[in-house]
Amino acid sequence: MSGLIALLDDVAALTRIAAASLDDVAGMATKAGTKAAGVIIDDAAVTPKYVTGLDPKRELPIIWKIARASFFNKLVILLPVAMLLRYYAPWLLVPLLMIGGLYLCFEGAEKIYHVLRPHKDAHVEADMSVGDPVQLEKRRVKGAIKTDFILSAEIMTITLNEIPDGSIWLQAAALAVVAVAITTLVYGVVGLIVKMDDAGAWLALNGRTGVGRKLGKGLVYGMPHLLTVLSTVGTAAMLWVGGSILVHGVHDLGWHAPYDLIHGVAVSIAGNNGFGVWAVTALADGIIGLAVGLLLIPIVTRVLSPLMASVTGSKAAH
């Protein structure tokens, strides 16, 4: 009997430890996941374009193909690489994070530049030249998976940088939780978005009440506006996150002036208001992100992309 009581006591102690560990994982995952907001929103805004113009019956299967590849990218490839970097080359994390920040700044600034000065998109022209729907679907899925891998790498790097030092298993668990949660959220939302207009059209035609039919028409007419809002918010978030990564990166590397200046201006404007300080800081980070991104556009489009195209043999420069 005494042995049984001791065993039950050990089980209870292990249960408390496990519960505390799960709580730690949830806390780390939540904090780290919020830092990747810009990439998440942009991912949700970008992905629906990959099913545009295809058979509506193929939309959800295509999204599932991309989502499945995204799970594989994050959990099988990026998570082990991230943990190896964490423990064997932690000095690489900040430079890699800053490279990702430069990518976000470039992508956000390029979208704004495209709106201000519309220009041809090599990817769109390549899509239009593909007449076979099967081949078009393969091309779209391949492009989406490539884009997802880049965004996933940035999400995992941001997440890893936010997870505090501790048990390797807790860190890996937190990283896995973020990977699964973000992928499920992004592609769940994308699935709802691409099917929302179909649901709206069905309601508009088959709704039993006037309210239902009006709701269906509202969904159909509202979808383009929703995608525009998502794209706009995603672009702003990319510039904010990218600028913030660069400011914090140079601060961690020893150049404190940008960080101190932004923090001082934010405090002088907002005082002790926490949200106000965050808003001013985010605005300043976004402006820096936009400025850096605009500087990168000619470098990427005229130097790096042609160089990569010559190496890979691809006709598309971007």
XYZ file of C-alpha atoms in Angstrom:
318
model
C 0.000 0.000 0.000
C 2.798 2.412 0.873
C 4.470 1.641 -2.462
C 1.205 2.342 -4.320
C 0.773 5.663 -2.491
C 4.367 6.636 -3.329
C 3.754 5.711 -6.982
C 0.578 7.820 -7.102
C 2.459 10.700 -5.507
C 5.184 10.417 -8.178
C 2.538 10.332 -10.903
C 0.904 13.449 -9.466
C 4.262 15.239 -9.315
C 5.040 14.297 -12.932
C 1.585 15.500 -13.968
C 2.204 18.873 -12.329
C 5.578 19.139 -14.086
C 4.008 18.214 -17.424
C 1.230 20.763 -16.924
C 3.762 23.460 -16.081
C 5.798 22.516 -19.153
C 2.722 22.711 -21.374
C 1.925 26.115 -19.888
C 5.492 27.252 -20.628
C 5.223 25.983 -24.202
C 1.899 27.764 -24.702
C 3.285 31.003 -23.282
C 6.423 30.913 -25.432
C 4.439 29.973 -28.538
C 1.918 32.785 -28.035
C 4.593 35.440 -27.496
C 6.697 34.241 -30.411
C 3.741 33.806 -32.765
C 2.591 37.420 -32.362
C 5.984 38.640 -33.589
C 5.420 36.870 -36.902
C 2.141 38.729 -37.516
C 3.358 40.565 -40.588
C 4.462 37.413 -42.364
C 1.278 35.560 -41.363
C -1.051 38.251 -42.710
C 0.895 38.537 -45.923
C 0.865 34.753 -46.345
C -2.943 34.729 -45.980
C -3.268 37.623 -48.437
C -0.902 36.169 -51.057
C -2.009 32.518 -51.173
C -5.536 32.990 -52.688
C -3.962 34.277 -55.934
C -2.611 30.783 -56.617
C -6.124 29.402 -57.241
C -7.383 32.397 -59.240
C -8.624 31.355 -62.670
C -8.634 27.618 -61.912
C -11.564 25.210 -61.673
C -13.441 25.991 -58.406
C -13.558 22.251 -57.690
C -9.743 22.227 -57.557
C -9.403 25.184 -55.152
C -9.529 23.287 -51.853
C -7.374 20.356 -53.095
C -4.758 22.880 -54.272
C -4.802 24.684 -50.924
C -4.419 21.335 -49.153
C -1.380 20.506 -51.319
C 0.232 23.820 -50.367
C -0.694 23.429 -46.682
C 0.714 19.878 -46.573
C 3.976 21.115 -48.070
C 3.992 23.978 -45.551
C 3.705 21.545 -42.627
C 6.571 19.522 -44.102
C 8.701 22.645 -44.654
C 8.263 23.861 -41.089
C 8.325 20.626 -39.090
C 10.655 18.352 -41.058
C 13.150 20.787 -42.604
C 13.134 24.148 -40.826
C 12.543 23.075 -37.217
C 15.595 20.751 -36.986
C 17.748 23.308 -38.812
C 16.558 26.038 -36.449
C 17.366 23.988 -33.345
C 20.815 23.094 -34.694
C 21.500 26.779 -35.323
C 20.242 27.646 -31.851
C 22.739 25.369 -30.144
C 25.702 25.161 -32.514
C 25.723 28.559 -34.265
C 23.592 31.006 -32.231
C 25.674 33.895 -33.566
C 24.069 33.274 -36.977
C 20.517 33.907 -35.763
C 20.660 37.723 -35.772
C 22.262 37.983 -39.258
C 19.787 35.454 -40.659
C 16.927 37.314 -39.018
C 18.155 40.570 -40.549
C 18.348 38.958 -43.992
C 14.726 37.957 -43.523
C 13.950 41.513 -42.428
C 15.517 42.845 -45.633
C 13.370 40.423 -47.610
C 10.213 41.669 -45.857
C 11.178 45.301 -46.453
C 11.815 44.609 -50.136
C 8.552 42.725 -50.632
C 6.496 45.400 -48.854
C 8.161 48.284 -50.698
C 7.904 46.474 -54.046
C 4.136 46.105 -53.590
C 3.785 49.827 -52.900
C 6.025 50.651 -55.866
C 3.911 48.374 -58.077
C 0.756 50.297 -57.066
C 2.383 53.691 -57.664
C 4.071 52.639 -60.917
C 2.288 49.597 -62.395
C 4.568 47.309 -64.393
C 4.457 43.887 -65.996
C 4.796 40.794 -63.828
C 6.852 38.005 -65.368
C 5.016 35.374 -63.297
C 1.609 36.544 -64.538
C 2.790 36.501 -68.153
C 4.219 33.011 -67.690
C 0.881 31.820 -66.268
C -1.033 33.289 -69.215
C 1.173 31.334 -71.637
C 0.166 27.993 -70.057
C -2.951 26.641 -71.743
C -3.207 23.243 -70.040
C -5.110 23.545 -66.710
C -3.174 20.588 -65.248
C 0.169 22.180 -66.061
C -1.064 25.545 -64.806
C -2.084 23.954 -61.505
C 1.334 22.296 -61.165
C 3.069 25.606 -61.892
C 0.895 27.457 -59.365
C 1.427 24.846 -56.635
C 5.177 24.814 -57.221
C 5.333 28.621 -57.012
C 3.165 28.677 -53.883
C 5.331 26.087 -52.127
C 8.477 28.046 -52.976
C 6.949 31.254 -51.592
C 5.686 29.407 -48.525
C 9.155 28.035 -47.821
C 10.621 31.553 -47.758
C 7.833 32.878 -45.533
C 8.017 29.790 -43.307
C 11.771 30.257 -42.850
C 11.158 33.841 -41.770
C 8.354 32.819 -39.386
C 10.499 30.107 -37.790
C 13.497 32.445 -37.444
C 11.380 35.172 -35.830
C 9.793 32.611 -33.526
C 13.128 31.058 -32.558
C 14.580 34.467 -31.745
C 11.675 35.179 -29.361
C 11.835 31.871 -27.480
C 13.880 32.256 -24.267
C 16.792 29.984 -23.421
C 15.878 26.792 -21.628
C 15.221 23.129 -22.251
C 15.814 22.134 -25.859
C 12.639 20.068 -25.780
C 10.504 22.980 -24.559
C 11.976 25.227 -27.240
C 11.402 22.620 -29.954
C 7.858 22.048 -28.684
C 7.103 25.785 -28.704
C 8.499 26.074 -32.230
C 6.392 23.105 -33.368
C 3.247 24.565 -31.755
C 3.780 27.867 -33.557
C 4.434 26.063 -36.860
C 1.285 23.947 -36.632
C -0.918 26.775 -35.335
C 0.211 29.310 -37.942
C -0.058 26.872 -40.855
C -3.527 25.735 -39.751
C -4.665 29.327 -39.236
C -3.285 30.654 -42.535
C -4.583 27.894 -44.794
C -7.856 27.577 -42.895
C -8.470 31.283 -43.489
C -7.360 30.963 -47.115
C -9.814 28.090 -47.619
C -12.639 30.204 -46.199
C -11.650 33.168 -48.365
C -11.542 31.292 -51.668
C -14.870 29.568 -50.952
C -16.630 32.605 -49.549
C -17.597 33.913 -52.980
C -18.969 30.479 -53.963
C -21.044 30.402 -50.791
C -22.202 33.955 -51.500
C -23.193 33.091 -55.073
C -25.148 30.061 -53.846
C -26.953 32.159 -51.239
C -27.693 34.912 -53.753
C -29.323 32.402 -56.104
C -30.899 29.929 -53.661
C -31.491 31.882 -50.460
C -34.970 31.324 -49.059
C -35.236 34.816 -47.610
C -34.436 38.286 -48.862
C -31.906 38.695 -46.072
C -30.107 35.520 -47.134
C -29.983 36.572 -50.787
C -28.691 40.038 -49.849
C -26.069 38.449 -47.629
C -24.966 36.271 -50.542
C -24.659 39.273 -52.855
C -22.743 41.113 -50.140
C -20.251 38.237 -49.870
C -19.731 38.153 -53.637
C -19.242 41.913 -53.949
C -17.250 42.154 -50.737
C -14.596 39.545 -51.528
C -12.400 41.794 -53.740
C -12.501 44.476 -51.041
C -11.596 41.944 -48.341
C -8.598 40.770 -50.345
C -7.552 44.392 -50.894
C -7.758 45.086 -47.150
C -5.798 41.916 -46.360
C -3.135 42.828 -48.893
C -2.868 46.390 -47.547
C -2.654 45.269 -43.923
C -0.165 42.567 -44.892
C 2.046 45.066 -46.708
C 2.008 47.498 -43.772
C 2.741 44.660 -41.343
C 5.644 43.419 -43.480
C 7.234 46.875 -43.492
C 6.697 47.246 -39.737
C 8.072 43.800 -38.893
C 10.946 44.111 -41.380
C 11.952 47.548 -40.079
C 11.660 46.368 -36.475
C 13.872 43.346 -37.190
C 16.557 45.574 -38.726
C 16.461 48.127 -35.886
C 16.669 45.436 -33.208
C 19.278 43.547 -35.226
C 21.726 46.433 -35.472
C 21.032 47.140 -31.785
C 22.001 43.561 -30.891
C 25.114 43.871 -33.060
C 26.263 46.975 -31.183
C 24.871 49.966 -33.094
C 22.378 51.403 -30.606
C 21.646 54.814 -32.162
C 18.558 53.899 -34.281
C 16.902 51.951 -31.461
C 17.620 54.628 -28.840
C 16.427 57.425 -31.146
C 13.132 55.708 -31.974
C 12.521 54.778 -28.348
C 13.284 58.328 -27.189
C 10.937 59.873 -29.765
C 8.165 57.399 -28.899
C 8.420 58.139 -25.172
C 8.543 61.906 -25.756
C 5.371 61.747 -27.872
C 3.336 59.114 -26.015
C 4.740 59.435 -22.474
C 3.798 56.492 -20.282
C 1.054 55.274 -22.597
C 2.172 51.767 -23.529
C 0.016 51.508 -26.642
C 1.061 54.966 -27.753
C 4.747 54.088 -27.410
C 4.157 50.905 -29.411
C 2.224 52.771 -32.145
C 4.903 55.452 -32.586
C 7.625 52.798 -32.577
C 5.748 50.677 -35.126
C 5.248 53.729 -37.369
C 8.952 54.594 -37.203
C 9.930 50.977 -37.877
C 7.549 50.915 -40.847
C 9.044 54.102 -42.305
C 12.536 52.638 -41.951
C 11.317 49.393 -43.525
C 9.841 51.291 -46.480
C 13.012 53.362 -46.975
C 15.243 50.284 -46.882
C 12.896 48.394 -49.194
C 12.865 51.193 -51.766
C 16.665 51.242 -51.719
C 16.694 47.487 -52.273
C 14.366 47.494 -55.304
C 16.982 48.569 -57.902
C 19.621 46.350 -56.281
C 17.383 43.275 -56.370
C 15.722 43.843 -59.744
C 18.787 45.044 -61.670
C 21.613 43.129 -60.015
C 20.593 40.157 -57.866
C 17.612 38.844 -59.880
C 19.404 38.925 -63.277
C 22.410 37.276 -61.635
C 20.252 34.497 -60.171
C 18.399 34.130 -63.474
C 21.694 33.673 -65.327
C 22.816 31.042 -62.826
C 19.532 29.096 -62.743
C 18.631 29.634 -66.387
C 15.247 31.099 -65.449
C 13.707 33.782 -67.651
C 11.846 35.407 -64.775
C 13.891 38.074 -63.030
C 11.637 38.301 -59.984
